[in-house]
mmCIF file of C-alpha atoms and ligand atoms in Angstrom:
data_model
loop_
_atom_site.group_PDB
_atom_site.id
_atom_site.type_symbol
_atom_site.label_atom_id
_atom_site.label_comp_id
_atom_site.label_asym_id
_atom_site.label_seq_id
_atom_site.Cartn_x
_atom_site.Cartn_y
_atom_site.Cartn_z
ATOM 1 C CA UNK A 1 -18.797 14.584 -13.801
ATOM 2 C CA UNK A 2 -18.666 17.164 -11.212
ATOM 3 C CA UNK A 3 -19.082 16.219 -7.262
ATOM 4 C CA UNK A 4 -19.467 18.348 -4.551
ATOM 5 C CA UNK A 5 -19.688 16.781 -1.825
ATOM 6 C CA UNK A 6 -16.683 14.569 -0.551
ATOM 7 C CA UNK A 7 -19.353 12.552 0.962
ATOM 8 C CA UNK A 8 -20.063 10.996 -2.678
ATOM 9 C CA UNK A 9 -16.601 10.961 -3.593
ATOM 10 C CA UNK A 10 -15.340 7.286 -4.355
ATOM 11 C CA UNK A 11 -11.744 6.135 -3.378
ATOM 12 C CA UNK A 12 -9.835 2.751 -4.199
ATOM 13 C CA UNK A 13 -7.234 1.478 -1.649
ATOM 14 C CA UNK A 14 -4.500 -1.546 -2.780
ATOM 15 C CA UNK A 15 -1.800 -2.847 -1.448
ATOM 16 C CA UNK A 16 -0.287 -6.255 -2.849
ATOM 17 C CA UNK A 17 0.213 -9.502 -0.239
ATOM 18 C CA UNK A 18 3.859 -9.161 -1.480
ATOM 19 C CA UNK A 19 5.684 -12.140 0.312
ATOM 20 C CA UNK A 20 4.162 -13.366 3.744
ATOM 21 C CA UNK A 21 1.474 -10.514 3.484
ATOM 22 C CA UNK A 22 2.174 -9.254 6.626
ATOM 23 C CA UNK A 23 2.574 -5.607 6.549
ATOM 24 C CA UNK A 24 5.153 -2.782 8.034
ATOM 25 C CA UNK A 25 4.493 -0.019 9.927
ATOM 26 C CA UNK A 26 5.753 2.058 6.853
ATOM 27 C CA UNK A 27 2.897 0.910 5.709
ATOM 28 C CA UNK A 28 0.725 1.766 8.954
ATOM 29 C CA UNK A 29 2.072 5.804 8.767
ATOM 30 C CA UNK A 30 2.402 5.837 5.306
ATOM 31 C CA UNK A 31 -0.881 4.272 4.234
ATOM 32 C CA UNK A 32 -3.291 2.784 6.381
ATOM 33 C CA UNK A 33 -3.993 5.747 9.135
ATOM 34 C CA UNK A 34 -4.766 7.470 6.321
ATOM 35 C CA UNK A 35 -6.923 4.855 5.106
ATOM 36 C CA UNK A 36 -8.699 5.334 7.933
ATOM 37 C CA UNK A 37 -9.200 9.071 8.403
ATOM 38 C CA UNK A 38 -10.896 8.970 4.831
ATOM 39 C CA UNK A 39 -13.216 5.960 5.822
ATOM 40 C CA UNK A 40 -16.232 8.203 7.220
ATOM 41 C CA UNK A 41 -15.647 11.103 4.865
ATOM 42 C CA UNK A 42 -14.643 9.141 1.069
ATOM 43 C CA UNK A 43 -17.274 6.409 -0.744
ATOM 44 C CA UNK A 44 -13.742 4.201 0.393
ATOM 45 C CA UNK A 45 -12.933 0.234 -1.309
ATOM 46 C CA UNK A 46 -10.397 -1.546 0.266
ATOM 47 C CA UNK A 47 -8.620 -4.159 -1.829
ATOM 48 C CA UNK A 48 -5.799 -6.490 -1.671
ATOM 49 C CA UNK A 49 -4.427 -7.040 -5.210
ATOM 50 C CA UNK A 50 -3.387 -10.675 -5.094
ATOM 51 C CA UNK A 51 -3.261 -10.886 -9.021
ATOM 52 C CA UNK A 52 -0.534 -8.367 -9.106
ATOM 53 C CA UNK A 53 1.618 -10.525 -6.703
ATOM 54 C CA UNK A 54 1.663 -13.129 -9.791
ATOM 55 C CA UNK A 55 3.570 -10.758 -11.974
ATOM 56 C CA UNK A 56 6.504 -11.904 -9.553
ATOM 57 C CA UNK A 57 5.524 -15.038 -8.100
ATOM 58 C CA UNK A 58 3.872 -17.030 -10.558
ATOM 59 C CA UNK A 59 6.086 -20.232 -8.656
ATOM 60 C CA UNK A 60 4.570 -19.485 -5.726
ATOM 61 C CA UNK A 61 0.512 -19.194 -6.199
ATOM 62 C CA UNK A 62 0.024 -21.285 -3.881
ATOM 63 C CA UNK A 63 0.737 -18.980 -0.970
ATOM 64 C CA UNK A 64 -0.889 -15.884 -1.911
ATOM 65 C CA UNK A 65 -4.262 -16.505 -0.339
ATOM 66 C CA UNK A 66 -2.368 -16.646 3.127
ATOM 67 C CA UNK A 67 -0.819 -13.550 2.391
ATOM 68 C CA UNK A 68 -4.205 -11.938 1.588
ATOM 69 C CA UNK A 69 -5.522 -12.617 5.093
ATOM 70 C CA UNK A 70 -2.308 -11.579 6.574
ATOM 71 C CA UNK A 71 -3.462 -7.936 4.652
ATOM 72 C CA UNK A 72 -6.699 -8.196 5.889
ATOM 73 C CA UNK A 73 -6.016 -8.597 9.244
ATOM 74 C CA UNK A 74 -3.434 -5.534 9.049
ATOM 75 C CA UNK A 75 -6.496 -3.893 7.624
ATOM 76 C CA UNK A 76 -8.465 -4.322 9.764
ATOM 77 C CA UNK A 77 -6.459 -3.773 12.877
ATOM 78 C CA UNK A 78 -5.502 -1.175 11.915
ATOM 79 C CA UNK A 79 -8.686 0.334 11.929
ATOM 80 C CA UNK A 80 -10.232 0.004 8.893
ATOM 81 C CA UNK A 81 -14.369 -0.630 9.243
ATOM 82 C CA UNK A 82 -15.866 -3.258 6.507
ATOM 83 C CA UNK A 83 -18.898 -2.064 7.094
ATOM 84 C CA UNK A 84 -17.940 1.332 5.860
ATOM 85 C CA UNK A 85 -15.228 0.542 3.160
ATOM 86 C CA UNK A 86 -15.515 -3.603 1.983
ATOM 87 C CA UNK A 87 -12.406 -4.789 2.320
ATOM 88 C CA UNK A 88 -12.391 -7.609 -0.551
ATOM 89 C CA UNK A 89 -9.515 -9.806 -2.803
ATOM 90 C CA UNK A 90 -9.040 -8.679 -6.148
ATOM 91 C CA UNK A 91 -9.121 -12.211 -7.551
ATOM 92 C CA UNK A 92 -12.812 -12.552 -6.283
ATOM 93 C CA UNK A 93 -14.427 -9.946 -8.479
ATOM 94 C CA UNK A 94 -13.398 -10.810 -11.882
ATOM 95 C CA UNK A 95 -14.561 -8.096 -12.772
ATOM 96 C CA UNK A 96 -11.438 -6.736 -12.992
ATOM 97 C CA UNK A 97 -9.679 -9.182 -14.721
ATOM 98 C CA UNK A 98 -12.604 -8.373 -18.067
ATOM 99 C CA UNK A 99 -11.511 -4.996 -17.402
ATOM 100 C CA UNK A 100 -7.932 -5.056 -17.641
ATOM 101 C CA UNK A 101 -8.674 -7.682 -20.853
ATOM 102 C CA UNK A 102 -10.249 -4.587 -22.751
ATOM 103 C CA UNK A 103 -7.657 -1.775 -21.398
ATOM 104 C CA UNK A 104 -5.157 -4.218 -22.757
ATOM 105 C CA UNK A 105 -6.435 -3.426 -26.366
ATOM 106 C CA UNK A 106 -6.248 0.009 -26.158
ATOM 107 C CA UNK A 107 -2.654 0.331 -24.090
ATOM 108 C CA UNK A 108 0.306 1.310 -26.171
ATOM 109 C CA UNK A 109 3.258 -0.973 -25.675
ATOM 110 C CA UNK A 110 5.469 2.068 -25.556
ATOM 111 C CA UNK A 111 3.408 3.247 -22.608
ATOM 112 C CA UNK A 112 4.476 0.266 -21.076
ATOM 113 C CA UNK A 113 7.795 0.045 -21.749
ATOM 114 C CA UNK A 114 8.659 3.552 -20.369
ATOM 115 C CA UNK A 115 7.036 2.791 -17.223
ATOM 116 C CA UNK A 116 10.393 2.793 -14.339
ATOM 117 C CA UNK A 117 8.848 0.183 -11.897
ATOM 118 C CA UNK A 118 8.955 -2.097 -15.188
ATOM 119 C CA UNK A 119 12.833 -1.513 -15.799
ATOM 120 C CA UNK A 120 13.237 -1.865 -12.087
ATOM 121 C CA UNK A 121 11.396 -5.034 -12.004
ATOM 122 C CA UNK A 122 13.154 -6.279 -14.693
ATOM 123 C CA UNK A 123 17.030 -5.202 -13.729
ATOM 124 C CA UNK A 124 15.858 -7.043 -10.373
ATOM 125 C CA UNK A 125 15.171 -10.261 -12.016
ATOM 126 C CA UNK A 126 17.981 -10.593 -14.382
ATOM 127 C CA UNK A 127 19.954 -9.827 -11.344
ATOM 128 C CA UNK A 128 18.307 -12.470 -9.289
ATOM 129 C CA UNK A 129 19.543 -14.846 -12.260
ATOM 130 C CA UNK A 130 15.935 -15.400 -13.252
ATOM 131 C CA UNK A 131 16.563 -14.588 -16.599
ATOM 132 C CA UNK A 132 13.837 -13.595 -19.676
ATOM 133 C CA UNK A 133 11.789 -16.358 -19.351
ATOM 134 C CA UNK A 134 10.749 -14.829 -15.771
ATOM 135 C CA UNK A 135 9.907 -11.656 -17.374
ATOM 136 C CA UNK A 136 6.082 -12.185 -18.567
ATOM 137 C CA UNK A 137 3.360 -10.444 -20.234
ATOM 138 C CA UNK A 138 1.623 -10.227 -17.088
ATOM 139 C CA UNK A 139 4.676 -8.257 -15.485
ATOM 140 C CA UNK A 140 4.861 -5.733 -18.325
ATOM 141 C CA UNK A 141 0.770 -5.462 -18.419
ATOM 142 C CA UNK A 142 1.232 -4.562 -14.301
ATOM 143 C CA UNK A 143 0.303 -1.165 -14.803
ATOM 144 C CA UNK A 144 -3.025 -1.564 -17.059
ATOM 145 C CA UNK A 145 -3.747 -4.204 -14.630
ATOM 146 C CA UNK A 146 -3.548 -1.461 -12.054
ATOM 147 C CA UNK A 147 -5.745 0.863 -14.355
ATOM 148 C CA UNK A 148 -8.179 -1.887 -13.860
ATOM 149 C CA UNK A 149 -8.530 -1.818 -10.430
ATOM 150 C CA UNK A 150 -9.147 1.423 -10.067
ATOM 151 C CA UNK A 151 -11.036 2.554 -13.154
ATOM 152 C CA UNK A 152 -13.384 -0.672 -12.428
ATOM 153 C CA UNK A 153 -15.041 1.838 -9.548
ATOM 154 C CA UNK A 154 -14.634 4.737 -11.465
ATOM 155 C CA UNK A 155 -12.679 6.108 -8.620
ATOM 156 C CA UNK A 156 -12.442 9.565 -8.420
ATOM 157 C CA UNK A 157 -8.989 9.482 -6.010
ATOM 158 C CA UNK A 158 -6.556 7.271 -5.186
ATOM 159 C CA UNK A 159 -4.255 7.342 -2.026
ATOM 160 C CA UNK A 160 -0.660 7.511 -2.749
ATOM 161 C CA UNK A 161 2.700 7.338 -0.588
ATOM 162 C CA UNK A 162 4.741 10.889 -1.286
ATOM 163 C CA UNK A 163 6.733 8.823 -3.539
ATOM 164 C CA UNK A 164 4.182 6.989 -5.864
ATOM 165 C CA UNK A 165 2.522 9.804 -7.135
ATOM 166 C CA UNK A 166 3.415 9.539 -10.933
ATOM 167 C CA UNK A 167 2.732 5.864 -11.042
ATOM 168 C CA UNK A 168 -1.018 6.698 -11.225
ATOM 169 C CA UNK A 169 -0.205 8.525 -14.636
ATOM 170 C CA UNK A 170 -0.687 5.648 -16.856
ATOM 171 C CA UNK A 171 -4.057 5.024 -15.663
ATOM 172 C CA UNK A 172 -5.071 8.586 -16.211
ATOM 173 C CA UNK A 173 -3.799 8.364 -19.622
ATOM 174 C CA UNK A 174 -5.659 5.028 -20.091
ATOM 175 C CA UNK A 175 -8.940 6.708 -18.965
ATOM 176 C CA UNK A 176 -8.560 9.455 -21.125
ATOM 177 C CA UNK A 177 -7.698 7.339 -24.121
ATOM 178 C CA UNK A 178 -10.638 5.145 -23.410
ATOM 179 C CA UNK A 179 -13.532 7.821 -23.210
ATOM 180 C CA UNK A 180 -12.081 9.448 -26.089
ATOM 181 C CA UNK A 181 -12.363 5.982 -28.070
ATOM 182 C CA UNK A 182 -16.180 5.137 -26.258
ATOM 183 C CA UNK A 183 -17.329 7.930 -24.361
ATOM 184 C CA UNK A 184 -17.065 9.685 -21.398
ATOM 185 C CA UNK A 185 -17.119 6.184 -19.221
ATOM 186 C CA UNK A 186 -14.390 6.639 -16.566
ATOM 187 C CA UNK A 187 -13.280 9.842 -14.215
ATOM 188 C CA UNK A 188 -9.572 10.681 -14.575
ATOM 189 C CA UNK A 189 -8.454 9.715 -11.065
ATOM 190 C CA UNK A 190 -6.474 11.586 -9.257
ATOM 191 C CA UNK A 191 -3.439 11.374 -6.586
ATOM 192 C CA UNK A 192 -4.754 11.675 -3.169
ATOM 193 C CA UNK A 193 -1.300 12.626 -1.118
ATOM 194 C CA UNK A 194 -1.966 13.185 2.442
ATOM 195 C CA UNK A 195 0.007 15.879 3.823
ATOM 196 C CA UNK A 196 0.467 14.567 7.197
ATOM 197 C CA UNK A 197 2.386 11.001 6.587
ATOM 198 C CA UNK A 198 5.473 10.798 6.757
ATOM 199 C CA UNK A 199 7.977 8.224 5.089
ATOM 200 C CA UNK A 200 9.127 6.083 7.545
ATOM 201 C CA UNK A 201 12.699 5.281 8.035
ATOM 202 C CA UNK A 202 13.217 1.057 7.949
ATOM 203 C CA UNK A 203 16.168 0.166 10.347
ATOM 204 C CA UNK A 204 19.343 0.780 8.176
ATOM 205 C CA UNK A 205 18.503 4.428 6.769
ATOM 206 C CA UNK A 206 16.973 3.276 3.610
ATOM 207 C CA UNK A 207 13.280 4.131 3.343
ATOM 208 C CA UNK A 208 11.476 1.115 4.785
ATOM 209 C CA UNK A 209 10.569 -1.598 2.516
ATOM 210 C CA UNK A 210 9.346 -5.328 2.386
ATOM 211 C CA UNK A 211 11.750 -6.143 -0.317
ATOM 212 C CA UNK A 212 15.412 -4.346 1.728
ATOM 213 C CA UNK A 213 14.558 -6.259 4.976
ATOM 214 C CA UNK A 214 14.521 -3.123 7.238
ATOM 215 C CA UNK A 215 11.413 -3.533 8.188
ATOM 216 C CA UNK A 216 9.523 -3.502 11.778
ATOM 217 C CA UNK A 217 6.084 -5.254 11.117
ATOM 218 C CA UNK A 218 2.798 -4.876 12.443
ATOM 219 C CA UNK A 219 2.846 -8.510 13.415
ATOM 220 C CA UNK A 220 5.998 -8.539 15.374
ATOM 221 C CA UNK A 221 6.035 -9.371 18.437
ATOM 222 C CA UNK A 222 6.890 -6.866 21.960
ATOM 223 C CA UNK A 223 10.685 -8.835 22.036
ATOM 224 C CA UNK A 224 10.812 -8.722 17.939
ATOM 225 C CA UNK A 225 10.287 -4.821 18.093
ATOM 226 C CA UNK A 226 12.962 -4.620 20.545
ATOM 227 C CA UNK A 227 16.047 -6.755 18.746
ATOM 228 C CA UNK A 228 15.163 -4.867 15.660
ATOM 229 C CA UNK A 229 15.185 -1.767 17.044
ATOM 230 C CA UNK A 230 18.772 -2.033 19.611
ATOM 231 C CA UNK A 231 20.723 -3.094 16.258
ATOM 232 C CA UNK A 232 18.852 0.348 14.162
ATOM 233 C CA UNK A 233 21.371 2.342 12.888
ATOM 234 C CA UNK A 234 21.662 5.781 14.272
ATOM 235 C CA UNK A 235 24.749 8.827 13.506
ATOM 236 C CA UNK A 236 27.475 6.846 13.027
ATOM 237 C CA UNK A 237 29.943 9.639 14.371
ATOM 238 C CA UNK A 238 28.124 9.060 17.468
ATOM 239 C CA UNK A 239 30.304 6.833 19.328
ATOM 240 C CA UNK A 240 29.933 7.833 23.226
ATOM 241 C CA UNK A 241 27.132 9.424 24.309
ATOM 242 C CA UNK A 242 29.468 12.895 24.971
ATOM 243 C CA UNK A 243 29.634 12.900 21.100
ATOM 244 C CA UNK A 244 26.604 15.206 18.720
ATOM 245 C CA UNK A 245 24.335 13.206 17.176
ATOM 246 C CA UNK A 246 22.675 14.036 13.777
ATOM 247 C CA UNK A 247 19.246 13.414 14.527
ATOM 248 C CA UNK A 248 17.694 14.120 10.724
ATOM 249 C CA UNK A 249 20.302 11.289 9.799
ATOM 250 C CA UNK A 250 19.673 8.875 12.705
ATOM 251 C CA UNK A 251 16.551 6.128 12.099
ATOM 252 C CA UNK A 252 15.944 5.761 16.091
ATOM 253 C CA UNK A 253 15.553 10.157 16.220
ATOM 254 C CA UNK A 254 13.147 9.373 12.979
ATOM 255 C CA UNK A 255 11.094 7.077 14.081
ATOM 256 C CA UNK A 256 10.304 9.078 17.093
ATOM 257 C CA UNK A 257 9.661 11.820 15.705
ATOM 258 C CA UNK A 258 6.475 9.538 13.724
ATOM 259 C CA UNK A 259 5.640 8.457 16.835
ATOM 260 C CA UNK A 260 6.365 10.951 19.784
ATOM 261 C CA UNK A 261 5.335 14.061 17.994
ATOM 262 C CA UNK A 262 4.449 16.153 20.725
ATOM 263 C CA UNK A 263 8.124 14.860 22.839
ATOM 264 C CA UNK A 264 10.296 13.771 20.365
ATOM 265 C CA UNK A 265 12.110 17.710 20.037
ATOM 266 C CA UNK A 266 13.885 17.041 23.665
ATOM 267 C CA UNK A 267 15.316 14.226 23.221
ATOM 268 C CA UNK A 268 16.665 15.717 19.732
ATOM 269 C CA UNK A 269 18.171 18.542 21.684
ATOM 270 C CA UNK A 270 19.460 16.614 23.960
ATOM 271 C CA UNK A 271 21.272 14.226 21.235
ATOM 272 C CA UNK A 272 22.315 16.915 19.427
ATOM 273 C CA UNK A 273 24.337 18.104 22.857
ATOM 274 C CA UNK A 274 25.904 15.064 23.664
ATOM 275 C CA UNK A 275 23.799 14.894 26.605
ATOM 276 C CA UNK A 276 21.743 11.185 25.815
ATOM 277 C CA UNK A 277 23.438 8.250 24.179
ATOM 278 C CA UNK A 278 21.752 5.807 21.511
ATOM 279 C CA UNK A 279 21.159 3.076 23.735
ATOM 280 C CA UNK A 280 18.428 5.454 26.191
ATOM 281 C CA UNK A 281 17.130 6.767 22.924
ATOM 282 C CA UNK A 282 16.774 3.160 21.563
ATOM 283 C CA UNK A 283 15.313 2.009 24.976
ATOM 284 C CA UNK A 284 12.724 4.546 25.018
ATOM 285 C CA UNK A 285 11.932 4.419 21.507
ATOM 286 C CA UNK A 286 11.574 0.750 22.361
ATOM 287 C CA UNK A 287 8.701 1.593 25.127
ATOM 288 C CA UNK A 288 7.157 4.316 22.905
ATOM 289 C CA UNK A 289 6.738 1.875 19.615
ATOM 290 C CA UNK A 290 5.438 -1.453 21.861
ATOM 291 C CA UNK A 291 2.898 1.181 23.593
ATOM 292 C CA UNK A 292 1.450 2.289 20.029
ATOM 293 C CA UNK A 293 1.213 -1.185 18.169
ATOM 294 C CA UNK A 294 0.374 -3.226 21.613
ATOM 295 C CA UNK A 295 -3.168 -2.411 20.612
ATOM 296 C CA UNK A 296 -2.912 -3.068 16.782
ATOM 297 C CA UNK A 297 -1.021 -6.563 17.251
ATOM 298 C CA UNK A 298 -3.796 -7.970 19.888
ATOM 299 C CA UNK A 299 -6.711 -7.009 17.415
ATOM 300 C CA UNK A 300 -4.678 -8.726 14.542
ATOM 301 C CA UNK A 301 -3.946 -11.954 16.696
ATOM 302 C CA UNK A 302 -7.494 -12.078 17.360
ATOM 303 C CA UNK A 303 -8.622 -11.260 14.262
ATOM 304 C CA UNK A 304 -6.534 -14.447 12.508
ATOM 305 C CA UNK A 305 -8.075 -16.357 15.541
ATOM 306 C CA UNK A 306 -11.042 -16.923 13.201
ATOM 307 C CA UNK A 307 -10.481 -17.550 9.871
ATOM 308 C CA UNK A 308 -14.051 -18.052 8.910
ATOM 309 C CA UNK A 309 -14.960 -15.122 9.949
ATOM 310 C CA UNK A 310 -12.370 -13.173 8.497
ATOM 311 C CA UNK A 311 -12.989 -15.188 4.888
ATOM 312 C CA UNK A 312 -16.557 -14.416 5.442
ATOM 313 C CA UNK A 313 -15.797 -10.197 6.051
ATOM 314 C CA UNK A 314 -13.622 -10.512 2.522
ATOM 315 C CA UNK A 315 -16.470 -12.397 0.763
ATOM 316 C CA UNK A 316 -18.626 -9.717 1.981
ATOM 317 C CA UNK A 317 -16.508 -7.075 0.693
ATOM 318 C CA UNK A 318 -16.349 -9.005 -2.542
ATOM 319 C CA UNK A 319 -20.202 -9.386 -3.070
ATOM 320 C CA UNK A 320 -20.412 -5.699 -2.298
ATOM 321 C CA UNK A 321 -17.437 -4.092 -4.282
ATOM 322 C CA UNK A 322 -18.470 -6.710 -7.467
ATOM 323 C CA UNK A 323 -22.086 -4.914 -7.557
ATOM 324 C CA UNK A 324 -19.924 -1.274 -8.207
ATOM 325 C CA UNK A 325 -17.708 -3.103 -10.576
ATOM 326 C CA UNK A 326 -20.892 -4.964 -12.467
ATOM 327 C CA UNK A 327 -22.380 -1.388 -12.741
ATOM 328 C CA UNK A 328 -19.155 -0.196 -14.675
ATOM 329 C CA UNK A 329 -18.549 -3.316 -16.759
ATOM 330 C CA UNK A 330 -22.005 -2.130 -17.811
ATOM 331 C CA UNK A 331 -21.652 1.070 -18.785
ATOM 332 C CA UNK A 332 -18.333 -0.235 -20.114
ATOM 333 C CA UNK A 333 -19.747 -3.050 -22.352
ATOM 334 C CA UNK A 334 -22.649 -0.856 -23.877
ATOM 335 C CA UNK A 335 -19.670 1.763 -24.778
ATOM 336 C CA UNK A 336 -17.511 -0.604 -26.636
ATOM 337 C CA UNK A 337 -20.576 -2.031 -28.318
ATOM 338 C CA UNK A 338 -20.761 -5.525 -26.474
ATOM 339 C CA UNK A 339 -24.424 -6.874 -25.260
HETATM 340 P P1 ADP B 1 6.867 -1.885 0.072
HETATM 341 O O1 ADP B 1 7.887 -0.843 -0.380
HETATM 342 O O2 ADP B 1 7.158 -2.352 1.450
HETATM 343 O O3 ADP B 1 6.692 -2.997 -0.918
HETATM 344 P P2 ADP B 1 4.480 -0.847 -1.059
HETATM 345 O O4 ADP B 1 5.257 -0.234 -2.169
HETATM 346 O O5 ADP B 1 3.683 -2.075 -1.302
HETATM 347 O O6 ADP B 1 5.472 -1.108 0.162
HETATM 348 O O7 ADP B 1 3.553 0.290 -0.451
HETATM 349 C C1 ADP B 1 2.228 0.130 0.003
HETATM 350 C C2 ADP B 1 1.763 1.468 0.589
HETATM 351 O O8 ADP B 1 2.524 1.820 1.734
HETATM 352 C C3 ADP B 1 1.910 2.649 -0.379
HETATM 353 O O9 ADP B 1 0.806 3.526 -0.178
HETATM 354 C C4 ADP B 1 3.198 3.304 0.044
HETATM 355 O O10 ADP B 1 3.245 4.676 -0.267
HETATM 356 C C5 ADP B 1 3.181 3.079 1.538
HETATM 357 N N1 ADP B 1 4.562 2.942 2.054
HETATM 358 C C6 ADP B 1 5.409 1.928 1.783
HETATM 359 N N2 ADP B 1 6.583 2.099 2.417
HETATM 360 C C7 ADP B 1 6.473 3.249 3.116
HETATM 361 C C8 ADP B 1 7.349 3.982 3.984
HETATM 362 N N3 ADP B 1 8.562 3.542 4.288
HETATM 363 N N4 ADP B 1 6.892 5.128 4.521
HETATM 364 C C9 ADP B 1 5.649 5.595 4.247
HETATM 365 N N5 ADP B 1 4.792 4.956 3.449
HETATM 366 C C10 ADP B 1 5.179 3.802 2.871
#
C-alpha cells in the first residue's frame, strides 16, 4: 500500500465541540494552521466528532449541534477551504458509527482499560461526584470509536498535538488486528507531528485547555483578549519592573514568542534586564494578539451570520466524506463476509 506522492496521501482532522464549541487559540497554533498548510498538499477530511462529546455529555445532547457550528466556523476562519478538505459532522455519515460497531468485536477490553485518557476521564468524574453510573460503555469504547473515524478513510496520517502522539496507538493496533483477522483492508495510520507548532501557554502557566479555563478563544472579543491577558500570569519574582524576569517561565514572554517570532527576542532581553515591566509587555502583547485574530474573528462573525449556509457547507462535506467512507464499509463488509 505504498504512495509516493503526498499529493494522494489521505489525512483525517477531529476535534470534539467539547462545551460551547468555540475553540482556543491553542487550538489555532497547535492544530488548525497546520490544518491548513496540509490542505493543498494532503487528500485532507475535516471532521468535528460530535459523537465523542456524548461519552461526557450524554445530559446535554441537546447542545452539541451548536457547538458543531461553533467548530465549523473556527474551521473555517481559520482558513480551512471546503472545497479542498469537506469539513463535515461525524454524526452525519453513519458510516462511522457501523464501523466502530464491528471494531467493537474485535477490541480487547484490556486494550481499553489501559488506555490513560480513560483513567483520567474516569478519576475526573468520580471527582465531579458523578459517580459509576456516569461512567458508560460509550466512554470506555472512546478510543475504538476514534479508530473509526479515522480507519473509515483509510487515512494514511493523522495530525497530532506534540502531546497526543501515543493516543493514536490503539487504532494502529486495531488496524493491524483487523487485516490480520480479514485482510489487508486498512493502512496503519500514522502520527503526523508538525515540527513547527508550538504548545501554547493558557493564562495561568498550565498548557492551555478548554477544560482548566485558561483559555483565550478565537471568538473573543478585542476587550475580552485584553482582560484576559492584563490578569496572565508572568515571573512571579518580578515585582517592579527593575526586577529579572524569567521569560521561559512567564505566559505573556510565551505567547509572544508564538506570535512575534521575528521581535519577540528584545523584549526578552530586555525583561530579563530589568529594563521593561509586565504591564508594557502585557500591553503590547495585547496589540500584537488583537492584530493577528482581528482577521480570524470578523470571518467567524460573518461566517455564523448565515447559518444556512454554513449547515449547507457541512452537509456538503458530509455527502462528500460519506462517498470515501461507503467505499471502505465496502471493502470492509466483503472482508468480514457481509453482502
Ligand atoms: P483541549 O485540551 O482544549 O480540550 P483538545 O485536546 O481537544 O484541546 O485538542 C484539539 C487539538 O488542539 C489537538 O490537535 C491538540 O494537540 C491541539 N491543542 C490543544 N491544546 C493545545 C495547546 N495548548 N497548544 C497547542 N496545541 C493544542
Amino acid at each position: 500500500m505504498a504512495e509516493t506522492s503526498n499529493a494522494r496521501k489521505r489525512i483525517l482532522s477531529g476535534m470534539q465541540p467539547t462545551g460551547t464549541g468555540a475553540l482556543h487559540i491553542g487550538n489555532l497554533e497547535g492544530a488548525l494552521r497546520n490544518w491548513v498548510r496540509m490542505q493543498d498538499e494532503y487528500e485532507m477530511y475535516c471532521c468535528i466528532v460530535d459523537w465523542h462529546a456524548l461519552t461526557t455529555r450524554y445530559t446535554e445532547s441537546g447542545e452539541i449541534w451548536e457547538a458543531c457550528l461553533q467548530v465549523a466556523a473556527d474551521y473555517l476562519a481559520a482558513g480551512i477551504d471546503p472545497k479542498k478538505a469537506p469539513v463535515f459532522v461525524q454524526s452525519q455519515v453513519k458510516e462511522h458509527a457501523e464501523l466502530h460497531l464491528l471494531l467493537s468485536m474485535i477490541t480487547p477490553l484490556g486494550w481499553l482499560e489501559r488506555i490513560p485518557s480513560f483513567k483520567e476521564k474516569r478519576d475526573i468524574m468520580v471527582e465531579k461526584g458523578e459517580g459509576d453510573e456516569s461512567i458508560s460503555y460509550g466512554l470506555m469504547g472512546y478510543p475504538c470509536l476514534q479508530a473509526a473515524d479515522i480507519l473509515l478513510y483509510r487515512a494514511h496520517a493523522v495530525p497530532v498535538g506534540k502531546d497526543q502522539a501515543a493516543h493514536l496507538e490503539i487504532s494502529r493496533e486495531i488496524a493491524r488486528r483487523f487485516n490480520r483477522l480479514y485482510g489487508d483492508v486498512f493502512p496503519e495510520p500514522q502520527s503526523h507531528i508538525s515540527e513547527t507548532t508550538a504548545v501554547v501557554p493558557g493564562l495561568d502557566g498550565r498548557k492551555m485547555s478548554k477544560s482548566y479555563g485558561n483559555a483565550i478563544y478565537m471568538a473573543d472579543s478585542a476587550d475580552e483578549v485584553k482582560q484576559k491577558v492584563m490578569n496572565a500570569f508572568t515571573t512571579p519574582t518580578k515585582l517592579r519592573k527593575s526586577d529579572p524576569g524569567i521569560p521561559e517561565s512567564c505566559v505573556v514572554c510565551q505567547l509572544r514568542r508564538v506570535y512575534d517570532p521575528e521581535g519577540y527576542l528584545t523584549s526578552w532581553d530586555e525583561d530579563r534586564a530589568g529594563e521593561r515591566g509586565c504591564v508594557q509587555s502585557k500591553r503590547e502583547l495585547v496589540d500584537i494578539l488583537n492584530a493577528a485574530l482581528e482577521p480570524i474573528r470578523l470571518k467567524r462573525q460573518e461566517i455564523l451570520a448565515d447559518r444556512a449556509e454554513l449547515e449547507r457547507i457541512l452537509a456538503d462535506g458530509a455527502d462528500r466524506a460519506r462517498e470515501t467512507a461507503e467505499n471502505t464499509m465496502r471493502l470492509v463488509r466483503s472482508a468480514m463476509g457481509f453482502k
